[in-house]
Short mmCIF file of C-alpha atoms in Angstrom, two decimals:
data_model
loop_
_atom_site.label_atom_id
_atom_site.label_comp_id
_atom_site.label_asym_id
_atom_site.label_seq_id
_atom_site.Cartn_x
_atom_site.Cartn_y
_atom_site.Cartn_z
CA MET A 138 -4.99 -14.82 12.41
CA LYS A 139 -3.85 -11.64 10.71
CA ASP A 140 -7.23 -10.05 11.00
CA LYS A 141 -6.35 -6.64 12.40
CA VAL A 142 -6.18 -3.29 10.66
CA THR A 143 -3.50 -0.85 11.86
CA LEU A 144 -3.36 2.70 10.60
CA ILE A 145 -0.68 5.26 11.31
CA LEU A 146 -2.36 8.65 11.20
CA PHE A 147 0.56 11.00 10.69
CA SER A 148 -1.38 13.79 9.02
CA ASP A 149 -3.99 16.06 10.58
CA GLN A 150 -5.32 17.24 7.24
CA LEU A 151 -9.07 17.03 6.76
CA ASP A 152 -9.10 14.98 3.57
CA LYS A 153 -6.54 12.45 4.81
CA ALA A 154 -8.23 12.16 8.22
CA LEU A 155 -11.59 11.55 6.53
CA ALA A 156 -10.01 8.81 4.44
CA ALA A 157 -8.43 7.24 7.53
CA PHE A 158 -11.64 7.21 9.55
CA THR A 159 -13.67 5.93 6.60
CA ILE A 160 -11.32 2.94 6.35
CA ALA A 161 -11.16 2.44 10.13
CA ASN A 162 -14.94 2.60 10.54
CA GLY A 163 -15.60 0.41 7.50
CA ALA A 164 -13.25 -2.26 8.81
CA ALA A 165 -14.56 -2.04 12.39
CA ALA A 166 -18.18 -2.25 11.16
CA SER A 167 -17.33 -5.48 9.34
CA GLY A 168 -15.99 -6.96 12.56
CA GLN A 169 -12.29 -6.39 12.31
CA GLU A 170 -10.08 -5.24 15.13
CA VAL A 171 -8.85 -1.79 14.18
CA CYS A 172 -6.32 0.45 15.81
CA ILE A 173 -5.21 3.93 14.85
CA PHE A 174 -1.79 5.05 15.91
CA PHE A 175 -1.81 8.85 16.10
CA THR A 176 1.63 10.24 15.47
CA PHE A 177 3.15 13.67 14.76
CA TRP A 178 0.53 16.07 13.31
CA GLY A 179 -2.09 13.35 13.67
CA ILE A 180 -1.92 13.93 17.42
CA ASN A 181 -3.75 17.21 16.76
CA LEU A 182 -6.90 15.24 15.93
CA ILE A 183 -7.09 13.87 19.45
CA ARG A 184 -6.20 17.12 21.19
CA LYS A 185 -8.68 19.23 23.04
CA SER A 186 -9.32 22.36 21.06
CA ARG A 187 -8.73 24.81 23.88
CA LEU A 188 -5.44 26.69 23.96
CA ASN A 189 -2.81 25.81 26.49
CA PHE A 190 -0.48 28.62 27.48
CA ASN A 191 1.04 26.73 30.38
CA LYS A 192 4.08 25.96 28.31
CA LYS A 193 7.45 26.49 29.82
CA ASN A 194 8.71 29.11 27.43
CA PHE A 195 7.70 31.67 24.85
CA LEU A 196 8.62 29.63 21.77
CA GLN A 197 6.46 26.74 22.90
CA SER A 198 3.51 28.98 23.65
CA LEU A 199 3.90 30.47 20.19
CA PHE A 200 4.03 27.02 18.62
CA SER A 201 0.96 25.86 20.55
CA LEU A 202 -0.87 28.95 19.27
CA LEU A 203 0.07 28.05 15.73
CA ASN A 204 -0.37 24.29 15.95
CA ARG A 205 -3.80 24.17 17.52
CA GLY A 206 -5.65 20.92 18.10
CA GLY A 207 -9.14 19.57 17.58
CA PRO A 208 -10.64 17.97 14.47
CA GLU A 209 -12.62 21.11 13.61
CA ARG A 210 -9.31 22.89 12.83
CA SER A 211 -8.28 20.26 10.30
CA LYS A 212 -7.66 21.69 6.82
CA LEU A 213 -7.57 20.27 3.30
CA SER A 214 -4.17 19.17 2.01
CA LYS A 215 -5.02 20.79 -1.34
CA PHE A 216 -7.09 23.84 -2.28
CA ASN A 217 -7.28 25.05 1.31
CA LEU A 218 -7.08 28.56 -0.18
CA GLY A 219 -6.79 30.30 3.17
CA GLY A 220 -9.66 28.27 4.54
CA ILE A 221 -12.17 28.85 1.70
CA GLY A 222 -11.59 25.44 0.11
CA THR A 223 -11.90 23.70 3.48
CA LEU A 224 -15.10 25.60 4.27
CA PHE A 225 -16.47 24.67 0.84
CA MET A 226 -15.67 21.00 1.45
CA LYS A 227 -17.48 21.15 4.79
CA ILE A 228 -20.53 22.70 3.08
CA LEU A 229 -20.53 19.87 0.53
CA MET A 230 -20.21 17.26 3.29
CA LYS A 231 -23.19 18.78 5.09
CA LYS A 232 -25.20 18.95 1.87
CA PHE A 233 -24.68 15.24 1.23
CA ASN A 234 -25.36 14.34 4.86
CA MET A 235 -21.86 13.01 5.31
CA PRO A 236 -20.63 12.89 8.89
CA LYS A 237 -18.29 15.66 10.02
CA LEU A 238 -14.77 14.61 10.96
CA SER A 239 -15.62 14.92 14.67
CA GLU A 240 -18.65 12.67 14.11
CA SER A 241 -16.53 10.09 12.28
CA ILE A 242 -14.15 10.11 15.22
CA SER A 243 -17.04 9.55 17.66
CA LEU A 244 -18.42 6.76 15.46
CA SER A 245 -14.98 5.21 15.45
CA LYS A 246 -15.02 4.95 19.22
CA GLU A 247 -18.55 3.50 19.21
CA LEU A 248 -17.36 0.83 16.77
CA GLY A 249 -14.54 -0.06 19.13
CA VAL A 250 -11.60 1.31 17.15
CA LYS A 251 -8.59 1.60 19.45
CA PHE A 252 -6.84 4.96 19.63
CA ILE A 253 -3.16 4.88 20.50
CA ALA A 254 -1.27 8.13 21.05
CA CYS A 255 2.41 8.05 20.10
CA THR A 256 4.40 9.00 23.17
CA THR A 257 7.48 10.04 21.19
CA SER A 258 5.43 12.61 19.27
CA MET A 259 3.80 13.83 22.48
CA GLU A 260 7.19 14.34 24.06
CA LEU A 261 8.59 16.10 21.00
CA MET A 262 5.65 18.46 20.68
CA GLU A 263 5.37 18.83 24.46
CA ILE A 264 1.78 17.68 24.55
CA SER A 265 0.70 16.29 27.92
CA LYS A 266 -1.97 13.62 28.45
CA GLU A 267 -4.21 16.33 29.91
CA GLU A 268 -4.23 18.15 26.60
CA LEU A 269 -5.60 15.11 24.79
CA THR A 270 -9.24 14.07 24.52
CA ASP A 271 -10.68 11.32 26.71
CA ASN A 272 -11.13 8.80 23.90
CA ILE A 273 -7.57 7.47 23.92
CA ASP A 274 -7.10 3.80 24.78
CA SER A 275 -3.37 3.79 25.33
CA PHE A 276 -0.14 5.70 25.11
CA ALA A 277 2.64 3.83 23.41
CA GLY A 278 5.73 3.94 21.23
CA VAL A 279 7.02 2.27 18.12
CA THR A 280 7.37 -1.20 19.67
CA THR A 281 3.63 -1.38 20.29
CA TYR A 282 2.96 -0.16 16.77
CA ILE A 283 5.17 -2.84 15.26
CA SER A 284 3.66 -5.71 17.22
CA ASN A 285 0.17 -4.52 16.22
CA ALA A 286 1.11 -4.00 12.61
CA ARG A 287 2.68 -7.43 12.30
CA GLU A 288 -0.69 -8.98 13.18
CA SER A 289 -2.55 -6.83 10.68
CA ALA A 290 -3.80 -7.69 7.22
CA ILE A 291 -3.98 -3.97 6.40
CA ASN A 292 -1.26 -1.49 7.35
CA LEU A 293 -1.37 2.05 6.04
CA PHE A 294 0.60 5.22 6.65
CA ILE A 295 -1.73 8.15 6.12
CA MET B 228 7.87 -16.43 6.92
CA LYS B 229 6.53 -12.94 6.27
CA ASP B 230 8.82 -11.38 8.78
CA LYS B 231 10.28 -8.51 6.84
CA VAL B 232 9.45 -4.83 6.96
CA THR B 233 9.67 -2.88 3.70
CA LEU B 234 9.31 0.88 3.62
CA ILE B 235 9.13 3.09 0.56
CA LEU B 236 10.60 6.42 1.54
CA PHE B 237 9.23 8.74 -1.14
CA SER B 238 9.40 11.95 0.90
CA ASP B 239 12.49 13.80 2.09
CA GLN B 240 10.59 15.85 4.63
CA LEU B 241 11.99 15.90 8.14
CA ASP B 242 8.87 14.76 9.97
CA LYS B 243 8.11 11.91 7.57
CA ALA B 244 11.74 10.80 7.48
CA LEU B 245 11.87 10.76 11.29
CA ALA B 246 8.73 8.61 11.32
CA ALA B 247 10.20 6.23 8.75
CA PHE B 248 13.49 5.75 10.59
CA THR B 249 11.74 5.37 13.95
CA ILE B 250 9.72 2.49 12.49
CA ALA B 251 12.71 1.01 10.66
CA ASN B 252 14.95 1.15 13.71
CA GLY B 253 12.25 -0.13 16.04
CA ALA B 254 11.62 -3.12 13.81
CA ALA B 255 15.32 -3.82 13.26
CA ALA B 256 16.02 -3.58 16.99
CA SER B 257 13.39 -6.24 17.62
CA GLY B 258 15.10 -8.58 15.18
CA GLN B 259 13.19 -8.06 11.98
CA GLU B 260 14.74 -7.76 8.54
CA VAL B 261 14.07 -4.22 7.40
CA CYS B 262 14.66 -2.58 4.08
CA ILE B 263 14.07 1.01 3.04
CA PHE B 264 13.50 1.69 -0.61
CA PHE B 265 14.50 5.31 -1.27
CA THR B 266 12.58 6.72 -4.19
CA PHE B 267 11.95 10.16 -5.71
CA TRP B 268 12.55 12.95 -3.14
CA GLY B 269 13.55 10.30 -0.60
CA ILE B 270 16.77 9.86 -2.58
CA ASN B 271 17.82 13.26 -1.20
CA LEU B 272 18.26 11.68 2.22
CA ILE B 273 21.01 9.42 0.96
CA ARG B 274 22.75 12.06 -1.13
CA LYS B 275 25.98 13.69 -0.19
CA SER B 276 25.31 17.26 0.82
CA ARG B 277 27.91 18.86 -1.41
CA LEU B 278 26.74 20.54 -4.58
CA ASN B 279 27.39 18.96 -7.93
CA PHE B 280 27.67 21.32 -10.87
CA ASN B 281 28.97 18.69 -13.25
CA LYS B 282 25.54 18.41 -14.80
CA LYS B 283 25.31 18.42 -18.53
CA ASN B 284 23.21 21.53 -18.89
CA PHE B 285 22.08 24.71 -17.22
CA LEU B 286 18.59 23.51 -16.24
CA GLN B 287 20.00 20.49 -14.45
CA SER B 288 22.58 22.56 -12.59
CA LEU B 289 19.78 24.89 -11.55
CA PHE B 290 17.67 21.97 -10.39
CA SER B 291 20.55 20.44 -8.43
CA LEU B 292 21.05 23.82 -6.73
CA LEU B 293 17.39 23.85 -5.74
CA ASN B 294 17.00 20.18 -4.88
CA ARG B 295 19.97 19.76 -2.60
CA GLY B 296 20.69 16.53 -0.78
CA GLY B 297 21.66 15.48 2.71
CA PRO B 298 19.48 14.79 5.72
CA GLU B 299 20.37 18.11 7.36
CA ARG B 300 18.47 19.94 4.58
CA SER B 301 15.28 18.05 5.28
CA LYS B 302 12.34 20.32 6.15
CA LEU B 303 9.03 19.88 7.94
CA SER B 304 6.01 19.06 5.76
CA LYS B 305 3.98 21.53 7.82
CA PHE B 306 4.85 24.79 9.57
CA ASN B 307 8.24 25.02 7.88
CA LEU B 308 7.64 28.79 7.83
CA GLY B 309 10.68 29.57 5.75
CA GLY B 310 12.83 27.33 7.93
CA ILE B 311 11.80 28.71 11.34
CA GLY B 312 9.45 25.82 12.12
CA THR B 313 12.06 23.27 11.09
CA LEU B 314 14.70 24.99 13.20
CA PHE B 315 12.31 25.04 16.14
CA MET B 316 11.62 21.32 15.75
CA LYS B 317 15.37 20.64 15.72
CA ILE B 318 15.77 22.68 18.92
CA LEU B 319 13.02 20.63 20.56
CA MET B 320 14.62 17.37 19.41
CA LYS B 321 17.92 18.45 20.90
CA LYS B 322 16.26 19.54 24.14
CA PHE B 323 14.66 16.11 24.58
CA ASN B 324 17.86 14.31 23.59
CA MET B 325 16.23 12.79 20.56
CA PRO B 326 18.60 11.70 17.83
CA LYS B 327 19.00 14.00 14.84
CA LEU B 328 17.81 12.61 11.50
CA SER B 329 21.41 11.96 10.44
CA GLU B 330 21.97 10.04 13.69
CA SER B 331 18.82 7.97 13.12
CA ILE B 332 20.13 7.14 9.66
CA SER B 333 23.49 6.04 11.12
CA LEU B 334 21.74 3.97 13.79
CA SER B 335 19.67 2.37 11.05
CA LYS B 336 22.82 1.13 9.35
CA GLU B 337 24.24 -0.16 12.64
CA LEU B 338 21.04 -2.12 13.18
CA GLY B 339 21.40 -3.71 9.76
CA VAL B 340 18.60 -1.92 7.91
CA LYS B 341 19.12 -2.35 4.18
CA PHE B 342 19.13 0.79 2.05
CA ILE B 343 18.02 0.37 -1.56
CA ALA B 344 18.25 3.30 -3.95
CA CYS B 345 15.62 3.36 -6.68
CA THR B 346 17.42 3.40 -10.01
CA THR B 347 14.45 4.84 -11.92
CA SER B 348 14.41 7.89 -9.64
CA MET B 349 18.17 8.26 -9.92
CA GLU B 350 17.95 8.23 -13.69
CA LEU B 351 15.05 10.69 -13.76
CA MET B 352 16.75 13.14 -11.41
CA GLU B 353 20.15 12.52 -12.99
CA ILE B 354 21.76 11.49 -9.74
CA SER B 355 24.82 9.29 -10.15
CA LYS B 356 26.02 6.66 -7.69
CA GLU B 357 28.93 8.95 -6.85
CA GLU B 358 26.53 11.59 -5.55
CA LEU B 359 25.05 9.16 -3.04
CA THR B 360 26.40 8.34 0.40
CA ASP B 361 28.36 5.16 1.09
CA ASN B 362 25.67 3.48 3.18
CA ILE B 363 23.64 2.09 0.28
CA ASP B 364 23.35 -1.69 0.03
CA SER B 365 21.98 -1.95 -3.46
CA PHE B 366 20.60 -0.15 -6.46
CA ALA B 367 17.38 -1.59 -7.79
CA GLY B 368 14.05 -1.00 -9.48
CA VAL B 369 10.43 -1.82 -8.86
CA THR B 370 10.80 -5.60 -9.35
CA THR B 371 13.14 -5.82 -6.37
CA TYR B 372 10.77 -3.70 -4.33
CA ILE B 373 7.82 -5.95 -5.13
CA SER B 374 9.60 -9.17 -4.29
CA ASN B 375 10.74 -7.67 -0.97
CA ALA B 376 7.34 -6.24 -0.18
CA ARG B 377 5.57 -9.52 -0.83
CA GLU B 378 7.63 -11.14 1.92
CA SER B 379 6.92 -8.34 4.37
CA ALA B 380 4.43 -8.21 7.20
CA ILE B 381 4.63 -4.41 7.16
CA ASN B 382 4.63 -2.36 3.96
CA LEU B 383 4.34 1.40 4.13
CA PHE B 384 4.56 4.25 1.62
CA ILE B 385 5.91 7.29 3.45
CA MET C 55 -3.52 -16.89 -1.36
CA LYS C 56 -2.63 -13.31 -0.48
CA ASP C 57 -1.30 -12.56 -3.89
CA LYS C 58 -3.04 -9.32 -4.71
CA VAL C 59 -1.72 -5.77 -4.64
CA THR C 60 -4.15 -3.05 -3.60
CA LEU C 61 -3.22 0.61 -3.82
CA ILE C 62 -5.25 3.55 -2.58
CA LEU C 63 -4.42 6.46 -4.84
CA PHE C 64 -5.49 9.44 -2.76
CA SER C 65 -3.18 11.98 -4.35
CA ASP C 66 -3.30 13.37 -7.89
CA GLN C 67 0.22 14.72 -7.74
CA LEU C 68 2.49 13.79 -10.62
CA ASP C 69 5.34 12.31 -8.60
CA LYS C 70 3.08 10.22 -6.36
CA ALA C 71 0.97 9.06 -9.30
CA LEU C 72 4.11 8.01 -11.18
CA ALA C 73 5.23 6.02 -8.14
CA ALA C 74 1.81 4.37 -7.86
CA PHE C 75 1.64 3.33 -11.50
CA THR C 76 5.24 2.13 -11.48
CA ILE C 77 4.40 -0.21 -8.60
CA ALA C 78 1.06 -1.26 -10.10
CA ASN C 79 2.56 -1.98 -13.52
CA GLY C 80 5.57 -3.76 -12.07
CA ALA C 81 3.36 -6.03 -9.99
CA ALA C 82 0.92 -6.67 -12.85
CA ALA C 83 3.76 -7.44 -15.25
CA SER C 84 5.01 -10.09 -12.83
CA GLY C 85 1.61 -11.75 -12.82
CA GLN C 86 -0.03 -10.34 -9.73
CA GLU C 87 -3.61 -9.20 -9.51
CA VAL C 88 -3.49 -5.46 -8.95
CA CYS C 89 -6.23 -3.01 -8.17
CA ILE C 90 -6.04 0.73 -7.71
CA PHE C 91 -8.69 2.38 -5.61
CA PHE C 92 -8.96 6.01 -6.74
CA THR C 93 -10.16 8.20 -3.91
CA PHE C 94 -10.40 11.94 -3.20
CA TRP C 95 -7.92 13.92 -5.37
CA GLY C 96 -6.85 10.67 -7.02
CA ILE C 97 -10.21 10.67 -8.80
CA ASN C 98 -8.82 13.54 -10.89
CA LEU C 99 -6.49 11.10 -12.63
CA ILE C 100 -9.42 9.18 -14.09
CA ARG C 101 -11.46 12.24 -15.04
CA LYS C 102 -11.92 13.44 -18.55
CA SER C 103 -9.97 16.64 -18.99
CA ARG C 104 -12.80 18.69 -20.45
CA LEU C 105 -14.53 21.19 -18.21
CA ASN C 106 -18.03 20.51 -16.96
CA PHE C 107 -20.11 23.56 -16.18
CA ASN C 108 -23.33 21.62 -15.78
CA LYS C 109 -23.00 21.86 -12.04
CA LYS C 110 -25.99 22.89 -10.09
CA ASN C 111 -24.62 26.03 -8.56
CA PHE C 112 -21.96 28.68 -8.89
CA LEU C 113 -19.67 27.40 -6.12
CA GLN C 114 -19.50 23.96 -7.69
CA SER C 115 -18.76 25.37 -11.15
CA LEU C 116 -16.01 27.45 -9.59
CA PHE C 117 -14.59 24.39 -7.81
CA SER C 118 -14.72 22.30 -11.00
CA LEU C 119 -12.81 25.10 -12.78
CA LEU C 120 -10.16 24.98 -10.07
CA ASN C 121 -10.02 21.24 -9.54
CA ARG C 122 -9.67 20.12 -13.14
CA GLY C 123 -9.19 16.50 -14.10
CA GLY C 124 -6.95 14.54 -16.44
CA PRO C 125 -3.46 13.15 -15.82
CA GLU C 126 -1.82 15.88 -17.90
CA ARG C 127 -2.83 18.44 -15.22
CA SER C 128 -1.08 16.52 -12.48
CA LYS C 129 1.59 18.57 -10.69
CA LEU C 130 4.65 17.79 -8.59
CA SER C 131 4.14 17.66 -4.82
CA LYS C 132 7.40 19.56 -4.39
CA PHE C 133 9.16 22.19 -6.50
CA ASN C 134 6.10 22.75 -8.68
CA LEU C 135 7.18 26.43 -8.72
CA GLY C 136 4.08 27.63 -10.50
CA GLY C 137 4.37 24.85 -13.06
CA ILE C 138 8.05 25.31 -13.99
CA GLY C 139 9.25 22.39 -11.85
CA THR C 140 6.54 20.12 -13.22
CA LEU C 141 7.37 21.14 -16.80
CA PHE C 142 11.04 20.50 -16.10
CA MET C 143 10.25 17.03 -14.73
CA LYS C 144 8.23 16.26 -17.87
CA ILE C 145 11.17 17.37 -20.04
CA LEU C 146 13.47 15.04 -18.09
CA MET C 147 11.01 12.17 -18.43
CA LYS C 148 10.86 12.71 -22.19
CA LYS C 149 14.65 12.96 -22.41
CA PHE C 150 15.07 9.58 -20.71
CA ASN C 151 12.27 8.00 -22.75
CA MET C 152 10.19 7.39 -19.66
CA PRO C 153 6.48 6.98 -20.26
CA LYS C 154 4.26 9.97 -19.57
CA LEU C 155 1.74 9.56 -16.75
CA SER C 156 -1.07 9.09 -19.28
CA GLU C 157 0.98 6.37 -20.99
CA SER C 158 1.61 4.63 -17.66
CA ILE C 159 -2.13 4.69 -17.05
CA SER C 160 -2.80 3.14 -20.48
CA LEU C 161 -0.14 0.51 -19.88
CA SER C 162 -1.77 -0.26 -16.55
CA LYS C 163 -5.02 -1.09 -18.30
CA GLU C 164 -3.21 -3.24 -20.88
CA LEU C 165 -1.61 -5.19 -18.03
CA GLY C 166 -5.03 -5.81 -16.51
CA VAL C 167 -4.80 -3.53 -13.48
CA LYS C 168 -8.30 -2.96 -12.12
CA PHE C 169 -9.43 0.63 -11.61
CA ILE C 170 -11.99 1.21 -8.89
CA ALA C 171 -13.50 4.66 -8.42
CA CYS C 172 -14.49 5.52 -4.85
CA THR C 173 -18.17 6.39 -4.88
CA THR C 174 -18.00 8.38 -1.63
CA SER C 175 -15.41 10.70 -3.13
CA MET C 176 -17.43 11.02 -6.34
CA GLU C 177 -20.49 12.00 -4.35
CA LEU C 178 -18.57 14.47 -2.21
CA MET C 179 -16.91 16.16 -5.16
CA GLU C 180 -20.08 15.86 -7.27
CA ILE C 181 -18.35 13.97 -10.03
CA SER C 182 -20.70 11.87 -12.15
CA LYS C 183 -19.76 8.64 -13.93
CA GLU C 184 -20.00 10.53 -17.24
CA GLU C 185 -17.16 12.80 -16.17
CA LEU C 186 -14.83 9.86 -15.68
CA THR C 187 -12.77 8.12 -18.33
CA ASP C 188 -13.86 4.81 -19.85
CA ASN C 189 -11.12 2.73 -18.24
CA ILE C 190 -12.87 2.21 -14.90
CA ASP C 191 -13.74 -1.35 -13.93
CA SER C 192 -16.06 -0.65 -11.06
CA PHE C 193 -17.52 1.93 -8.74
CA ALA C 194 -17.35 0.99 -5.10
CA GLY C 195 -17.00 2.12 -1.51
CA VAL C 196 -14.88 1.27 1.48
CA THR C 197 -16.29 -2.25 1.97
CA THR C 198 -14.98 -3.32 -1.42
CA TYR C 199 -11.65 -1.74 -0.65
CA ILE C 200 -11.33 -3.61 2.63
CA SER C 201 -12.20 -7.01 1.20
CA ASN C 202 -9.66 -6.47 -1.59
CA ALA C 203 -7.00 -5.18 0.76
CA ARG C 204 -7.37 -8.10 3.13
CA GLU C 205 -6.44 -10.47 0.30
CA SER C 206 -3.42 -8.40 -0.66
CA ALA C 207 0.23 -8.96 0.14
CA ILE C 208 0.92 -5.30 -0.61
CA ASN C 209 -1.32 -2.47 0.57
CA LEU C 210 -0.24 1.13 0.16
CA PHE C 211 -1.83 4.52 0.70
CA ILE C 212 -0.30 6.93 -1.80
#
């Protein structure tokens, strides 16, 4: 019965996102129903990487310049060192033939992992559906999260 | 049977705290028994905001000056930018009529969410019961957490 | 049936590690089967503290100099202040006769907590089995984590 896996992906940091997708893909590959609930900074991982200056005011345009989306902009939570640490981690990942974050995200979709974008976060950060990538299964709030999580054997906040 | 929701609120950061109370309030509103276990920095969210210089030594007074309590002092985990990012987030929350963190905390109590303050953290950070707000249901350690968590369908570390 | 406790220890920060071992030891002391899955930075907590310059290239030696192992190098996630905050926390812990992180780790082993080192993280960070401490029960990947987690009443990502 409680066979699902529900992850809240709150962070958009490279190391945490890699951990989340490793778990999601591992569980999906072994036949479990997995859903990732993208909330707050995690929303950045399912944003298109192009800039959007169509914001209503200056502050928001500034914020959207700062808080850019796309998995390739994801940085390490530790030893980022102005980008050097993150670059180094990416070199290591390539060396060991590990999938890039964007590839893990694509694999996730192929394995049937459900992507849910948190509407409260989207509203707060003024991110429209058009700014998000096409791989999102649904847009929902906390009630949907809770009903999913209650049916899940594994619940994590990452 | 396993109908409870138990959250460990370890962080006192604004974005994580908002996520925690959104989940807690959502679950409580749908009739589930929710308890939040405030530990480590999370204790700051249930501290009175006034300063306490009655500490026994200089180092502790210094630390209490640095590590001030109260939800209104909570900062973003990312893009705080010396307070500008946090201020900007608060402006956005106001604009979209989202409740402030302190209002989410009050709502939590109205919905019957139980607040448990971790006694080990209180001891370590030398925070007395008098320094905490009046909305705490009990003071307890890890054993209480574990017995609660074992009866919970949703367990998160935030 | 679902009597286990499975923790993912992703972080090597002092405060988060203390929280993790407090939960692990509390659960183990009350008779539950506990396993900690050390992944990413968490691997540092089960590394020997000596430096290893036998890396294959300069970048890796540099990274191993930066990312040193051993629980005594663990720092606070907040108010580290160049080490002063962490030192202060350690003084407080000593004052209140709380076990050091290394002592909590030893206690964990005495209580039968199982330590699993994530092989994907080891590969990525080029950490060999010889660089890890002797208290590790097994080396495994995400599949092992998931099967453990599914049998657990408490799953946390720390």
